[in-house]
PDB file of C-alpha atoms in Angstrom:
ATOM      1  CA  GLN M   1     -52.845  57.094 -86.983  1.00 49.00           C
ATOM      2  CA  TRP M   2     -52.179  58.387 -90.472  1.00 49.00           C
ATOM      3  CA  ASP M   3     -52.007  56.411 -93.711  1.00 53.00           C
ATOM      4  CA  PHE M   4     -49.949  58.367 -96.218  1.00 58.00           C
ATOM      5  CA  GLY M   5     -50.001  55.840 -99.077  1.00 60.00           C
ATOM      6  CA  THR M   6     -49.478  57.696-102.344  1.00 60.00           C
ATOM      7  CA  THR M   7     -49.407  61.484-102.587  1.00 59.00           C
ATOM      8  CA  ASP M   8     -53.085  61.741-103.509  1.00 59.00           C
ATOM      9  CA  GLN M   9     -54.277  59.430-100.719  1.00 61.00           C
ATOM     10  CA  ASN M  10     -53.326  61.206 -97.493  1.00 58.00           C
ATOM     11  CA  PHE M  11     -56.131  60.454 -95.074  1.00 59.00           C
ATOM     12  CA  ARG M  12     -56.630  59.703 -91.422  1.00 59.00           C
ATOM     13  CA  ASN M  13     -57.074  56.019 -90.717  1.00 61.00           C
ATOM     14  CA  ILE M  14     -59.512  55.956 -87.789  1.00 63.00           C
ATOM     15  CA  PRO M  15     -59.634  52.704 -85.810  1.00 65.00           C
ATOM     16  CA  PRO M  16     -62.967  50.849 -85.608  1.00 68.00           C
ATOM     17  CA  TYR M  17     -63.270  51.484 -81.861  1.00 71.00           C
ATOM     18  CA  LYS M  18     -63.725  54.563 -79.736  1.00 83.00           C
ATOM     19  CA  ASP M  19     -60.862  55.247 -77.336  1.00 82.00           C
ATOM     20  CA  THR M  20     -62.602  56.393 -74.158  1.00 87.00           C
ATOM     21  CA  ARG M  21     -61.881  56.005 -70.454  1.00 89.00           C
ATOM     22  CA  GLY M  22     -64.790  53.588 -70.203  1.00 91.00           C
ATOM     23  CA  ASN M  23     -63.499  51.463 -73.065  1.00 91.00           C
ATOM     24  CA  ARG M  24     -60.013  51.442 -71.555  1.00 93.00           C
ATOM     25  CA  ILE M  25     -61.419  49.930 -68.374  1.00 95.00           C
ATOM     26  CA  ILE M  26     -63.277  47.309 -70.422  1.00 95.00           C
ATOM     27  CA  TRP M  27     -60.085  46.470 -72.329  1.00 94.00           C
ATOM     28  CA  PHE M  28     -58.095  46.320 -69.096  1.00 96.00           C
ATOM     29  CA  LYS M  29     -60.585  43.833 -67.643  1.00 97.00           C
ATOM     30  CA  GLN M  30     -60.375  41.761 -70.835  1.00 96.00           C
ATOM     31  CA  CYS M  31     -56.594  41.618 -70.496  1.00 95.00           C
ATOM     32  CA  LEU M  32     -56.916  40.460 -66.905  1.00 96.00           C
ATOM     33  CA  GLU M  33     -59.333  37.730 -67.998  1.00 95.00           C
ATOM     34  CA  GLN M  34     -56.723  36.438 -70.434  1.00 93.00           C
ATOM     35  CA  LEU M  35     -54.340  35.946 -67.502  1.00 92.00           C
ATOM     36  CA  LYS M  36     -56.614  33.149 -66.274  1.00 90.00           C
ATOM     37  CA  GLU M  37     -56.077  31.287 -69.544  1.00 90.00           C
ATOM     38  CA  LEU M  38     -52.301  31.559 -69.115  1.00 92.00           C
ATOM     39  CA  ASN M  39     -52.589  30.028 -65.633  1.00 90.00           C
ATOM     40  CA  VAL M  40     -50.180  32.533 -64.091  1.00 91.00           C
ATOM     41  CA  LYS M  41     -49.920  32.976 -60.331  1.00 93.00           C
ATOM     42  CA  THR M  42     -48.001  36.270 -60.110  1.00 95.00           C
ATOM     43  CA  VAL M  43     -48.195  39.333 -62.356  1.00 94.00           C
ATOM     44  CA  GLY M  44     -46.206  42.563 -62.217  1.00 94.00           C
ATOM     45  CA  LEU M  45     -47.896  45.788 -63.279  1.00 94.00           C
ATOM     46  CA  PRO M  46     -46.692  49.379 -63.222  1.00 92.00           C
ATOM     47  CA  ASP M  47     -48.117  51.386 -60.347  1.00 92.00           C
ATOM     48  CA  HIS M  48     -51.018  53.568 -61.543  1.00 93.00           C
ATOM     49  CA  ILE M  49     -51.367  51.618 -64.798  1.00 93.00           C
ATOM     50  CA  GLY M  50     -53.793  53.363 -67.159  1.00 91.00           C
ATOM     51  CA  CYS M  51     -53.807  56.530 -65.080  1.00 92.00           C
ATOM     52  CA  GLY M  52     -50.995  58.642 -66.523  1.00 86.00           C
ATOM     53  CA  LEU M  53     -51.500  59.605 -70.136  1.00 83.00           C
ATOM     54  CA  GLY M  54     -54.504  57.275 -70.223  1.00 80.00           C
ATOM     55  CA  GLY M  55     -56.334  59.572 -67.818  1.00 88.00           C
ATOM     56  CA  GLY M  56     -57.835  56.752 -65.766  1.00 92.00           C
ATOM     57  CA  ASP M  57     -58.893  56.861 -62.121  1.00 95.00           C
ATOM     58  CA  TRP M  58     -56.408  54.886 -60.000  1.00 95.00           C
ATOM     59  CA  THR M  59     -59.048  54.053 -57.385  1.00 96.00           C
ATOM     60  CA  ALA M  60     -61.142  52.318 -60.052  1.00 96.00           C
ATOM     61  CA  TYR M  61     -58.176  50.469 -61.577  1.00 96.00           C
ATOM     62  CA  PHE M  62     -56.892  49.378 -58.175  1.00 97.00           C
ATOM     63  CA  GLN M  63     -60.342  48.062 -57.248  1.00 97.00           C
ATOM     64  CA  ILE M  64     -60.477  46.071 -60.501  1.00 97.00           C
ATOM     65  CA  ILE M  65     -57.036  44.587 -59.842  1.00 97.00           C
ATOM     66  CA  GLU M  66     -57.860  43.795 -56.213  1.00 96.00           C
ATOM     67  CA  ASN M  67     -61.187  42.123 -57.039  1.00 97.00           C
ATOM     68  CA  PHE M  68     -59.650  40.111 -59.864  1.00 97.00           C
ATOM     69  CA  ALA M  69     -56.745  38.995 -57.675  1.00 96.00           C
ATOM     70  CA  LYS M  70     -59.054  37.784 -54.905  1.00 96.00           C
ATOM     71  CA  ALA M  71     -61.458  36.016 -57.268  1.00 96.00           C
ATOM     72  CA  ASN M  72     -58.722  34.204 -59.198  1.00 95.00           C
ATOM     73  CA  ASP M  73     -55.990  33.584 -56.613  1.00 93.00           C
ATOM     74  CA  ILE M  74     -53.439  35.625 -58.577  1.00 94.00           C
ATOM     75  CA  ASN M  75     -50.821  37.801 -56.880  1.00 95.00           C
ATOM     76  CA  PHE M  76     -50.159  41.239 -58.317  1.00 96.00           C
ATOM     77  CA  ILE M  77     -46.963  43.196 -57.771  1.00 94.00           C
ATOM     78  CA  LEU M  78     -47.343  46.915 -58.407  1.00 93.00           C
ATOM     79  CA  VAL M  79     -43.987  48.316 -59.445  1.00 91.00           C
ATOM     80  CA  ARG M  80     -43.250  51.942 -58.646  1.00 87.00           C
ATOM     81  CA  GLN M  81     -40.370  53.723 -60.352  1.00 78.00           C
ATOM     82  CA  SER M  82     -38.307  55.678 -57.884  1.00 72.00           C
ATOM     83  CA  PHE M  83     -36.290  58.782 -58.648  1.00 60.00           C
ATOM     84  CA  LEU M  84     -33.038  56.840 -58.318  1.00 54.00           C
ATOM     85  CA  GLN M  85     -34.071  54.253 -60.898  1.00 58.00           C
ATOM     86  CA  LYS M  86     -34.254  56.976 -63.543  1.00 58.00           C
ATOM     87  CA  TRP M  87     -30.499  57.417 -63.330  1.00 57.00           C
ATOM     88  CA  ILE M  88     -29.520  53.743 -63.495  1.00 50.00           C
TER      89      ILE M  88
END
């Protein structure tokens, strides 16, 4: 992210965290934990969440989702975009 401010202050604004695959998994787990506080029973997620541009390993993410679902009695619906949906 860039902060352009005035003409003499063009600098890169680096966030206070390091964006790594490991951190993304930690953040994903933290988001799942917040679902417990919302007391939801069903959640829809995109198929292969975190594994496209994020570069994550789907096997690891799926295992996290599956374990969380079993431990917290929450149903997850993984939504896959089909070729036909792109044209609708």
